[in-house]
């Protein structure tokens, strides 16, 4: 991002749609719009694809995070231009990340920087039968991606134990930690759910039960605590403590719980060579945005990276959007505009928009009460589980300490998925929270359970004060830990950051959703589809016609190479 | 492979099938002409390959190829390389045939044949098998072939065991894998391979393993089948054991030459004999062969002849039987002598599975002979035995005599090391019982109940020598009662098991047995003498089992039950009066066990269903005039009347060797006016038929 080469002019200068940012929702919309025969210009100020969904080399991640941790003011040159038809609205960015702390505990990582593909929006996986897999099979993006199966899911506790999550008939049979009675109860519950989904009369779950909280239903079925916790947090992937309605931000209904079990169940065994329910793409999650961009490019979408947009062109009379002004100085016009959610429109200083304009500009009224998510990336040289490379660990609410109200997820990915150099492991951790301190506490609790944290050689953070608290918090917790276990992997490098959560908006200009706190992309895809329908109500979102050709080889392609 | 719905053929499929059939017919015609004229040219052989690729079921074509290979191998110019290539071609043909139908018997067999020639590499075979087992992990052809190949390769059983384990972990509903596991474990146990020294070490782990399957999915059959195998392995004592004898060890036998009341003797052990001999019965825990005068020796003061003839008591005329009998002659003069019988001091008594009888045991008893003057006038008018209620008096508590059952229990426990070795069995069963009780608390499960009933029965039987009672019999009866209601389809099976347990319970102790002991009338002049009648009537029994404790019974009332078969009754060699009236016997052939009861004089089979059913389902189990074994017997008997043998073969077959005085057969469809003269003809000894005195 240091050297911006001279900008060649873009031709043509008028498009149906301009998309700024190559995050997943923007890329999907670019691909969908191109498929619907719209002319699309897809721009990204970054020299890489994926924006907030990208996978970055080790050295690039901190600068990316820091660059999005402050509001950027628009380049002074942009708004100084005068034009008799348009007024210019400066485009700046809002901070997305806060409380960033990057710590390095080893010096020999720098040489491998390029061998890392670190997911900015991790931890994230695919369910073999989820909407994102359907989507990429449907539109052919799967031909640009390869996947591997995640080996296992575990539920963790504060002693560092990992309990295998028995998620299928075979794994219940195999499980060593479940008692015979527990196996029987769990399998019968699964059969009940399957029977209900298959419409078997005698296994039908009553409407009353379907509308009741899922946790009540599980209690009614007599499932013991351990199994309830497996089902709620490691299979249905509930975010909040389902047994404490006071703190539960998202109480799961039985109906939704059953749907999530159905998704999980449909995922197991969907692809012959995927052993479990979950998939991870080789080279990291950033591949997904890129695959959609390639799909869009095939359909005629024009791509320009390293191209910041400095201002929006707005019709002086009507206040309507007309086009954008690029950092190269070129003005490009389009019917519609999609922005990644970090952009915001600044009004010219000292002036307020004319009345019609004001009515049309929502100006991104902050909807930030959706809370935050704290993400952590750790690098180690030892797997948390000796004989396993890629797996997911869920820490259900209250499993680490009593005040833990959300589940924490940890995803370990090894070098066989090409996200790090051989012999290393990347751990992605995330937890939903109300504020940064609370979130950091959650992530630190996990780190301290699992890892030995040596004194940092080098650490940067975006605020000295925050850094203080982070590090001290870390040290204090480490000190209270009974004994830094001999067998614990040593932390080599870590990044912790808190990310804002907002939904996409549709209005005068449309902005896409931010990476959410879920484990897969289904909610994001739903929001993206909705956005697409808003801007092109008449167009079909990836018409099914193309699916016929792809479905056949699709099944083979999406499944992992083994 | 499994659970795929059938689809109705579409018109275009039918057209394709017709075309295929036409092509096949043409190929076949040409193939047969080659085959019949023994042409084994390259073209001819290739044609058979083409035929097999379309239709792998063509056995003749496989055979032809074998002939062609043999033909080729017998050529003078064949060398090792060409042999190899010829055999490899065969493997190729098999492979493409299997691709067409991987369940083709002929193809798999041909492959075995080729490999057993020994010229082909077997490395490829496991890879091929992996492919087929991936396509269908339950393909038993592939599993069979796998056993063949692993034997050929000398692959260790432990490796194969690991393989089956992996297959089971992939899908524990794979009964083929469980089955293979049982085969491998049996082999390893037999060899006493390292880590597989005894069942004691292996079975508990297997139980643990199968519990995972059964509890995870009690609806799946595979686990239960394997559990049943384990249970059998736990309960079955491989080595033959003597479980019961008559006369019992330490008993006194009073022999009388004629009807006579001897006041001092016990009614349980007084035997009336008009043949001058008495039977010695050996009852083993399983069918054995090799019981003879060389394996069983008898020491007695009165009979110097060592060569007793031991006869197997089996209806199938085989030389293997669970019960053996010999007849020891006794003198007519007064005598008090002891007899000692030693069993198995040489090693020739062998079970069906080849295990030797290696617990030599000895039992002894005293014989008291009371010669009595024969009064011919009284013998000629045989007394009519009436099975009426008023003719029976409760024997009851007055009895101070020891019923012979008590004594032989001592014989069983004598084998001290056997009971010690059984400790693990008892522990294993106790653990299983606890486990399945828990399962039944969780859910109502038929097979779970059945398993619990089986476990409790086995446990009781094993503990019997120590506890001297069947602790759980009430619970087991309850379980079978439940099952009869829950699962009407298998009602008969549960009923049989119920009967078996009920009989075991009744015969398990002196007290319970005495409740069923009655004295027939007070008659002193009875032909049956001073005999106790065991009345097991009105119990809705469907089976006769647990007879090893009833060898002493001479008068037995099984009337008003639901018997369809009297299997095993041949062991009761002392029986002289038997009431089978009012049961559900459906044919005369069901009475076959009676043929072995030489002392039987009085038989009641009235009010059964003999002749009701035109199709006799037990008929095929029984000898027929057409079978060779019976032909021999027929030749012996020159006086056979043709129309009897032809039309009433069964009656002739069953009754011919019996010396009945009294028969009641009224109330059966077969017993019409034409049938009665036939019976009289077959049994010249008969004095009374359906209560009527015969001339």
mmCIF file of C-alpha atoms in Angstrom, chain A residues 245-559:
data_model
loop_
_atom_site.group_PDB
_atom_site.id
_atom_site.type_symbol
_atom_site.label_atom_id
_atom_site.label_comp_id
_atom_site.label_asym_id
_atom_site.label_seq_id
_atom_site.Cartn_x
_atom_site.Cartn_y
_atom_site.Cartn_z
ATOM 1 C CA UNK A 245 -32.532 -15.294 30.207
ATOM 2 C CA UNK A 246 -31.241 -12.183 31.917
ATOM 3 C CA UNK A 247 -28.055 -12.068 29.870
ATOM 4 C CA UNK A 248 -29.126 -14.047 26.851
ATOM 5 C CA UNK A 249 -29.052 -11.751 23.859
ATOM 6 C CA UNK A 250 -30.427 -14.408 21.563
ATOM 7 C CA UNK A 251 -32.646 -17.056 23.104
ATOM 8 C CA UNK A 252 -32.958 -19.967 20.718
ATOM 9 C CA UNK A 253 -36.453 -21.315 20.042
ATOM 10 C CA UNK A 254 -36.876 -25.058 19.663
ATOM 11 C CA UNK A 255 -37.824 -24.556 16.044
ATOM 12 C CA UNK A 256 -34.579 -22.726 15.305
ATOM 13 C CA UNK A 257 -32.602 -25.184 17.363
ATOM 14 C CA UNK A 258 -34.033 -28.050 15.347
ATOM 15 C CA UNK A 259 -33.217 -26.204 12.121
ATOM 16 C CA UNK A 260 -29.620 -25.823 13.208
ATOM 17 C CA UNK A 261 -29.410 -29.504 14.112
ATOM 18 C CA UNK A 262 -30.890 -30.265 10.714
ATOM 19 C CA UNK A 263 -28.178 -28.213 9.034
ATOM 20 C CA UNK A 264 -25.518 -29.992 11.041
ATOM 21 C CA UNK A 265 -27.007 -33.353 10.313
ATOM 22 C CA UNK A 266 -27.305 -32.654 6.611
ATOM 23 C CA UNK A 267 -23.679 -31.535 6.622
ATOM 24 C CA UNK A 268 -22.307 -34.780 7.968
ATOM 25 C CA UNK A 269 -21.622 -37.165 5.163
ATOM 26 C CA UNK A 270 -22.710 -34.745 2.452
ATOM 27 C CA UNK A 271 -19.373 -35.075 0.713
ATOM 28 C CA UNK A 272 -17.766 -38.466 0.545
ATOM 29 C CA UNK A 273 -14.320 -37.356 1.538
ATOM 30 C CA UNK A 274 -15.365 -34.911 4.252
ATOM 31 C CA UNK A 275 -15.529 -36.766 7.515
ATOM 32 C CA UNK A 276 -17.236 -34.149 9.642
ATOM 33 C CA UNK A 277 -19.789 -31.408 9.268
ATOM 34 C CA UNK A 278 -17.339 -28.537 8.836
ATOM 35 C CA UNK A 279 -15.068 -27.395 6.032
ATOM 36 C CA UNK A 280 -12.255 -24.904 5.786
ATOM 37 C CA UNK A 281 -10.858 -23.525 2.531
ATOM 38 C CA UNK A 282 -7.230 -24.128 1.630
ATOM 39 C CA UNK A 283 -5.327 -20.773 1.734
ATOM 40 C CA UNK A 284 -7.801 -19.317 4.179
ATOM 41 C CA UNK A 285 -11.200 -17.661 4.210
ATOM 42 C CA UNK A 286 -10.020 -14.816 1.995
ATOM 43 C CA UNK A 287 -10.313 -17.244 -0.892
ATOM 44 C CA UNK A 288 -14.075 -17.028 -0.757
ATOM 45 C CA UNK A 289 -14.332 -13.303 -1.601
ATOM 46 C CA UNK A 290 -11.747 -13.794 -4.268
ATOM 47 C CA UNK A 291 -13.657 -16.686 -5.802
ATOM 48 C CA UNK A 292 -16.742 -14.496 -6.143
ATOM 49 C CA UNK A 293 -14.647 -11.708 -7.652
ATOM 50 C CA UNK A 294 -13.322 -14.140 -10.216
ATOM 51 C CA UNK A 295 -16.839 -15.275 -10.908
ATOM 52 C CA UNK A 296 -17.831 -11.620 -11.408
ATOM 53 C CA UNK A 297 -14.830 -10.970 -13.656
ATOM 54 C CA UNK A 298 -15.829 -13.901 -15.870
ATOM 55 C CA UNK A 299 -19.233 -12.261 -16.238
ATOM 56 C CA UNK A 300 -17.671 -8.944 -17.254
ATOM 57 C CA UNK A 301 -17.145 -7.081 -14.030
ATOM 58 C CA UNK A 302 -14.144 -4.713 -14.134
ATOM 59 C CA UNK A 303 -11.719 -4.869 -11.242
ATOM 60 C CA UNK A 304 -9.455 -2.109 -10.047
ATOM 61 C CA UNK A 305 -7.501 -2.657 -6.843
ATOM 62 C CA UNK A 306 -5.400 -0.040 -5.014
ATOM 63 C CA UNK A 307 -7.960 2.503 -6.046
ATOM 64 C CA UNK A 308 -9.251 4.661 -3.224
ATOM 65 C CA UNK A 309 -12.413 6.605 -3.791
ATOM 66 C CA UNK A 310 -12.246 10.087 -2.447
ATOM 67 C CA UNK A 311 -15.722 11.456 -2.892
ATOM 68 C CA UNK A 312 -19.242 10.814 -4.059
ATOM 69 C CA UNK A 313 -20.763 12.861 -6.831
ATOM 70 C CA UNK A 314 -24.221 14.069 -5.977
ATOM 71 C CA UNK A 315 -26.592 15.915 -8.239
ATOM 72 C CA UNK A 316 -26.730 19.463 -7.034
ATOM 73 C CA UNK A 317 -30.402 19.891 -7.759
ATOM 74 C CA UNK A 318 -31.924 16.586 -6.771
ATOM 75 C CA UNK A 319 -29.392 15.449 -4.223
ATOM 76 C CA UNK A 320 -29.266 12.106 -5.968
ATOM 77 C CA UNK A 321 -26.162 9.957 -6.227
ATOM 78 C CA UNK A 322 -24.465 10.154 -9.611
ATOM 79 C CA UNK A 323 -20.985 8.718 -9.344
ATOM 80 C CA UNK A 324 -17.657 8.612 -7.564
ATOM 81 C CA UNK A 325 -14.421 10.487 -7.723
ATOM 82 C CA UNK A 326 -11.397 8.214 -7.691
ATOM 83 C CA UNK A 327 -8.042 8.947 -6.104
ATOM 84 C CA UNK A 328 -6.710 9.114 -9.640
ATOM 85 C CA UNK A 329 -8.928 12.120 -10.170
ATOM 86 C CA UNK A 330 -11.196 10.355 -12.619
ATOM 87 C CA UNK A 331 -14.955 10.662 -12.208
ATOM 88 C CA UNK A 332 -16.956 7.507 -12.834
ATOM 89 C CA UNK A 333 -20.704 7.410 -13.058
ATOM 90 C CA UNK A 334 -23.183 4.727 -12.133
ATOM 91 C CA UNK A 335 -26.833 4.084 -11.324
ATOM 92 C CA UNK A 336 -26.147 2.356 -8.065
ATOM 93 C CA UNK A 337 -23.444 2.279 -5.492
ATOM 94 C CA UNK A 338 -22.511 -0.311 -2.898
ATOM 95 C CA UNK A 339 -20.073 0.598 -0.165
ATOM 96 C CA UNK A 340 -18.288 -1.508 2.344
ATOM 97 C CA UNK A 341 -19.590 -0.639 5.786
ATOM 98 C CA UNK A 342 -16.574 1.304 6.986
ATOM 99 C CA UNK A 343 -17.076 4.136 4.580
ATOM 100 C CA UNK A 344 -18.899 7.187 5.639
ATOM 101 C CA UNK A 345 -19.867 10.296 3.844
ATOM 102 C CA UNK A 346 -18.622 13.547 5.274
ATOM 103 C CA UNK A 347 -20.392 16.703 4.500
ATOM 104 C CA UNK A 348 -18.325 19.620 3.339
ATOM 105 C CA UNK A 349 -17.054 21.447 6.356
ATOM 106 C CA UNK A 350 -19.064 24.414 7.383
ATOM 107 C CA UNK A 351 -21.947 23.570 5.123
ATOM 108 C CA UNK A 352 -24.998 21.543 5.685
ATOM 109 C CA UNK A 353 -26.590 19.657 2.884
ATOM 110 C CA UNK A 354 -29.426 21.221 1.077
ATOM 111 C CA UNK A 355 -32.812 20.173 2.362
ATOM 112 C CA UNK A 356 -33.551 17.580 -0.324
ATOM 113 C CA UNK A 357 -30.141 16.080 0.119
ATOM 114 C CA UNK A 358 -30.472 15.870 3.830
ATOM 115 C CA UNK A 359 -33.667 13.940 3.436
ATOM 116 C CA UNK A 360 -31.960 11.379 1.267
ATOM 117 C CA UNK A 361 -28.797 10.901 3.241
ATOM 118 C CA UNK A 362 -29.154 8.611 6.194
ATOM 119 C CA UNK A 363 -25.566 9.224 7.113
ATOM 120 C CA UNK A 364 -25.104 5.901 8.692
ATOM 121 C CA UNK A 365 -26.977 6.495 11.815
ATOM 122 C CA UNK A 366 -25.013 4.373 14.241
ATOM 123 C CA UNK A 367 -26.754 1.123 15.034
ATOM 124 C CA UNK A 368 -24.011 0.027 17.281
ATOM 125 C CA UNK A 369 -26.064 -1.386 20.053
ATOM 126 C CA UNK A 370 -25.505 -4.749 18.417
ATOM 127 C CA UNK A 371 -22.339 -4.994 20.412
ATOM 128 C CA UNK A 372 -18.882 -6.048 19.466
ATOM 129 C CA UNK A 373 -16.862 -9.077 18.803
ATOM 130 C CA UNK A 374 -13.353 -9.617 20.075
ATOM 131 C CA UNK A 375 -11.152 -11.681 17.821
ATOM 132 C CA UNK A 376 -7.812 -13.187 18.584
ATOM 133 C CA UNK A 377 -5.208 -14.819 16.387
ATOM 134 C CA UNK A 378 -2.482 -16.902 17.996
ATOM 135 C CA UNK A 379 0.410 -18.723 16.418
ATOM 136 C CA UNK A 380 2.043 -21.740 18.032
ATOM 137 C CA UNK A 381 4.394 -24.505 17.066
ATOM 138 C CA UNK A 382 2.472 -27.233 18.826
ATOM 139 C CA UNK A 383 -1.053 -28.403 18.283
ATOM 140 C CA UNK A 384 -3.422 -28.041 21.211
ATOM 141 C CA UNK A 385 -4.371 -31.621 20.575
ATOM 142 C CA UNK A 386 -1.348 -33.790 19.868
ATOM 143 C CA UNK A 387 -2.662 -36.023 17.078
ATOM 144 C CA UNK A 388 -4.962 -33.588 15.376
ATOM 145 C CA UNK A 389 -4.426 -30.587 13.119
ATOM 146 C CA UNK A 390 -7.673 -28.839 12.338
ATOM 147 C CA UNK A 391 -10.461 -28.628 14.831
ATOM 148 C CA UNK A 392 -12.980 -26.397 16.498
ATOM 149 C CA UNK A 393 -13.297 -25.868 20.235
ATOM 150 C CA UNK A 394 -16.340 -24.285 21.805
ATOM 151 C CA UNK A 395 -16.327 -22.884 25.323
ATOM 152 C CA UNK A 396 -19.964 -22.716 26.346
ATOM 153 C CA UNK A 397 -21.060 -19.826 28.554
ATOM 154 C CA UNK A 398 -19.846 -20.177 32.146
ATOM 155 C CA UNK A 399 -17.400 -22.917 31.211
ATOM 156 C CA UNK A 400 -14.357 -20.733 31.875
ATOM 157 C CA UNK A 401 -15.592 -18.443 34.616
ATOM 158 C CA UNK A 402 -19.004 -17.611 36.070
ATOM 159 C CA UNK A 403 -19.344 -14.218 34.377
ATOM 160 C CA UNK A 404 -18.848 -15.651 30.890
ATOM 161 C CA UNK A 405 -22.183 -15.043 29.176
ATOM 162 C CA UNK A 406 -21.281 -15.839 25.572
ATOM 163 C CA UNK A 407 -19.713 -18.868 24.005
ATOM 164 C CA UNK A 408 -16.151 -18.538 22.907
ATOM 165 C CA UNK A 409 -15.010 -20.366 19.807
ATOM 166 C CA UNK A 410 -11.528 -21.413 18.932
ATOM 167 C CA UNK A 411 -10.499 -22.803 15.591
ATOM 168 C CA UNK A 412 -7.104 -24.355 15.115
ATOM 169 C CA UNK A 413 -5.888 -24.569 11.537
ATOM 170 C CA UNK A 414 -2.640 -26.219 10.570
ATOM 171 C CA UNK A 415 -0.201 -25.843 7.722
ATOM 172 C CA UNK A 416 -1.948 -28.519 5.673
ATOM 173 C CA UNK A 417 -4.542 -25.875 4.910
ATOM 174 C CA UNK A 418 -1.785 -23.547 3.698
ATOM 175 C CA UNK A 419 -2.452 -20.826 6.234
ATOM 176 C CA UNK A 420 0.964 -21.010 7.908
ATOM 177 C CA UNK A 421 4.434 -22.483 7.444
ATOM 178 C CA UNK A 422 4.839 -26.198 8.068
ATOM 179 C CA UNK A 423 5.019 -27.124 11.733
ATOM 180 C CA UNK A 424 2.963 -24.174 12.875
ATOM 181 C CA UNK A 425 -0.626 -23.752 13.906
ATOM 182 C CA UNK A 426 -2.933 -20.769 13.766
ATOM 183 C CA UNK A 427 -5.601 -20.396 16.421
ATOM 184 C CA UNK A 428 -8.580 -18.157 15.786
ATOM 185 C CA UNK A 429 -10.590 -17.155 18.806
ATOM 186 C CA UNK A 430 -13.705 -15.028 19.024
ATOM 187 C CA UNK A 431 -16.264 -13.972 21.582
ATOM 188 C CA UNK A 432 -19.233 -11.656 21.456
ATOM 189 C CA UNK A 433 -19.172 -8.922 24.062
ATOM 190 C CA UNK A 434 -20.642 -5.588 25.066
ATOM 191 C CA UNK A 435 -17.343 -3.813 25.428
ATOM 192 C CA UNK A 436 -13.715 -4.364 24.640
ATOM 193 C CA UNK A 437 -12.562 -5.158 28.168
ATOM 194 C CA UNK A 438 -15.161 -7.807 28.671
ATOM 195 C CA UNK A 439 -14.294 -9.363 25.319
ATOM 196 C CA UNK A 440 -10.594 -9.335 25.932
ATOM 197 C CA UNK A 441 -11.103 -11.031 29.236
ATOM 198 C CA UNK A 442 -12.916 -13.848 27.485
ATOM 199 C CA UNK A 443 -10.239 -14.350 24.860
ATOM 200 C CA UNK A 444 -7.455 -14.152 27.425
ATOM 201 C CA UNK A 445 -9.163 -16.744 29.526
ATOM 202 C CA UNK A 446 -8.975 -19.155 26.611
ATOM 203 C CA UNK A 447 -5.379 -18.286 25.816
ATOM 204 C CA UNK A 448 -4.338 -18.832 29.398
ATOM 205 C CA UNK A 449 -6.069 -22.148 29.562
ATOM 206 C CA UNK A 450 -4.162 -23.450 26.634
ATOM 207 C CA UNK A 451 -0.967 -21.597 26.049
ATOM 208 C CA UNK A 452 2.149 -20.605 27.828
ATOM 209 C CA UNK A 453 2.561 -16.874 27.287
ATOM 210 C CA UNK A 454 6.212 -15.792 27.459
ATOM 211 C CA UNK A 455 7.144 -12.129 27.980
ATOM 212 C CA UNK A 456 6.632 -10.289 24.707
ATOM 213 C CA UNK A 457 9.643 -9.240 22.684
ATOM 214 C CA UNK A 458 7.735 -6.685 20.816
ATOM 215 C CA UNK A 459 4.228 -5.418 21.080
ATOM 216 C CA UNK A 460 2.232 -2.695 19.476
ATOM 217 C CA UNK A 461 -1.162 -1.445 20.245
ATOM 218 C CA UNK A 462 -3.289 1.409 19.086
ATOM 219 C CA UNK A 463 -3.634 2.954 22.501
ATOM 220 C CA UNK A 464 -1.072 2.997 25.223
ATOM 221 C CA UNK A 465 -3.669 2.826 27.951
ATOM 222 C CA UNK A 466 -5.417 -0.123 26.410
ATOM 223 C CA UNK A 467 -2.162 -1.872 25.869
ATOM 224 C CA UNK A 468 -1.418 -1.515 29.534
ATOM 225 C CA UNK A 469 -4.636 -3.141 30.578
ATOM 226 C CA UNK A 470 -4.352 -5.881 28.032
ATOM 227 C CA UNK A 471 -0.884 -6.869 28.972
ATOM 228 C CA UNK A 472 -1.380 -6.560 32.669
ATOM 229 C CA UNK A 473 -4.583 -8.484 32.441
ATOM 230 C CA UNK A 474 -2.696 -11.097 30.621
ATOM 231 C CA UNK A 475 0.097 -11.245 33.118
ATOM 232 C CA UNK A 476 -2.164 -11.280 36.119
ATOM 233 C CA UNK A 477 -4.159 -14.135 34.739
ATOM 234 C CA UNK A 478 -1.043 -16.018 33.863
ATOM 235 C CA UNK A 479 0.214 -15.553 37.381
ATOM 236 C CA UNK A 480 -2.927 -16.896 38.930
ATOM 237 C CA UNK A 481 -2.921 -19.950 36.731
ATOM 238 C CA UNK A 482 -1.910 -22.841 38.924
ATOM 239 C CA UNK A 483 1.200 -23.747 37.024
ATOM 240 C CA UNK A 484 2.051 -23.063 33.429
ATOM 241 C CA UNK A 485 1.795 -26.669 32.350
ATOM 242 C CA UNK A 486 4.851 -28.225 30.808
ATOM 243 C CA UNK A 487 2.852 -29.574 27.885
ATOM 244 C CA UNK A 488 1.182 -26.298 26.974
ATOM 245 C CA UNK A 489 2.114 -24.930 23.588
ATOM 246 C CA UNK A 490 4.036 -21.701 23.725
ATOM 247 C CA UNK A 491 2.553 -18.614 22.152
ATOM 248 C CA UNK A 492 4.733 -17.215 19.369
ATOM 249 C CA UNK A 493 2.635 -14.334 18.187
ATOM 250 C CA UNK A 494 -0.774 -12.963 18.887
ATOM 251 C CA UNK A 495 -3.180 -10.340 17.690
ATOM 252 C CA UNK A 496 -6.228 -9.268 19.626
ATOM 253 C CA UNK A 497 -8.749 -6.799 18.384
ATOM 254 C CA UNK A 498 -12.299 -5.812 18.905
ATOM 255 C CA UNK A 499 -14.569 -5.369 15.912
ATOM 256 C CA UNK A 500 -17.791 -3.398 15.528
ATOM 257 C CA UNK A 501 -20.891 -5.269 14.449
ATOM 258 C CA UNK A 502 -23.369 -3.567 12.152
ATOM 259 C CA UNK A 503 -25.861 -4.722 9.653
ATOM 260 C CA UNK A 504 -25.819 -3.576 6.100
ATOM 261 C CA UNK A 505 -28.037 -0.651 5.182
ATOM 262 C CA UNK A 506 -30.107 0.131 2.221
ATOM 263 C CA UNK A 507 -30.870 3.698 1.435
ATOM 264 C CA UNK A 508 -29.519 6.589 -0.554
ATOM 265 C CA UNK A 509 -26.395 4.537 -0.865
ATOM 266 C CA UNK A 510 -26.169 0.960 0.221
ATOM 267 C CA UNK A 511 -23.625 -0.469 2.549
ATOM 268 C CA UNK A 512 -22.922 -4.100 3.116
ATOM 269 C CA UNK A 513 -22.856 -5.939 6.450
ATOM 270 C CA UNK A 514 -19.685 -6.309 8.474
ATOM 271 C CA UNK A 515 -18.224 -9.681 9.372
ATOM 272 C CA UNK A 516 -20.618 -11.004 11.972
ATOM 273 C CA UNK A 517 -20.071 -13.063 15.072
ATOM 274 C CA UNK A 518 -21.308 -16.310 13.593
ATOM 275 C CA UNK A 519 -19.226 -19.321 12.726
ATOM 276 C CA UNK A 520 -20.399 -19.562 9.129
ATOM 277 C CA UNK A 521 -21.582 -17.122 6.490
ATOM 278 C CA UNK A 522 -25.286 -17.914 6.412
ATOM 279 C CA UNK A 523 -26.482 -14.729 8.112
ATOM 280 C CA UNK A 524 -24.197 -12.597 5.976
ATOM 281 C CA UNK A 525 -25.444 -14.270 2.848
ATOM 282 C CA UNK A 526 -29.048 -13.702 3.889
ATOM 283 C CA UNK A 527 -28.320 -10.016 4.437
ATOM 284 C CA UNK A 528 -26.476 -9.801 1.127
ATOM 285 C CA UNK A 529 -29.308 -11.429 -0.791
ATOM 286 C CA UNK A 530 -31.695 -8.981 0.798
ATOM 287 C CA UNK A 531 -29.479 -6.092 -0.192
ATOM 288 C CA UNK A 532 -29.269 -7.340 -3.758
ATOM 289 C CA UNK A 533 -33.046 -7.681 -3.949
ATOM 290 C CA UNK A 534 -33.387 -4.107 -2.720
ATOM 291 C CA UNK A 535 -31.202 -2.639 -5.410
ATOM 292 C CA UNK A 536 -32.286 -4.963 -8.203
ATOM 293 C CA UNK A 537 -35.789 -6.126 -7.300
ATOM 294 C CA UNK A 538 -36.363 -7.330 -10.824
ATOM 295 C CA UNK A 539 -33.188 -9.387 -11.178
ATOM 296 C CA UNK A 540 -32.741 -12.948 -10.079
ATOM 297 C CA UNK A 541 -30.007 -13.663 -7.569
ATOM 298 C CA UNK A 542 -27.829 -16.203 -9.395
ATOM 299 C CA UNK A 543 -30.491 -17.800 -11.579
ATOM 300 C CA UNK A 544 -30.680 -21.578 -11.169
ATOM 301 C CA UNK A 545 -29.982 -22.247 -14.839
ATOM 302 C CA UNK A 546 -26.255 -22.238 -14.355
ATOM 303 C CA UNK A 547 -26.471 -24.637 -11.469
ATOM 304 C CA UNK A 548 -27.245 -27.670 -13.607
ATOM 305 C CA UNK A 549 -23.836 -27.632 -15.205
ATOM 306 C CA UNK A 550 -21.943 -27.059 -12.048
ATOM 307 C CA UNK A 551 -23.687 -29.324 -9.625
ATOM 308 C CA UNK A 552 -22.068 -32.472 -10.924
ATOM 309 C CA UNK A 553 -18.460 -31.538 -10.841
ATOM 310 C CA UNK A 554 -19.336 -29.186 -8.004
ATOM 311 C CA UNK A 555 -19.743 -32.008 -5.541
ATOM 312 C CA UNK A 556 -16.308 -33.222 -6.339
ATOM 313 C CA UNK A 557 -14.706 -29.815 -6.295
ATOM 314 C CA UNK A 558 -16.032 -28.529 -3.075
ATOM 315 C CA UNK A 559 -15.053 -31.598 -1.163
#
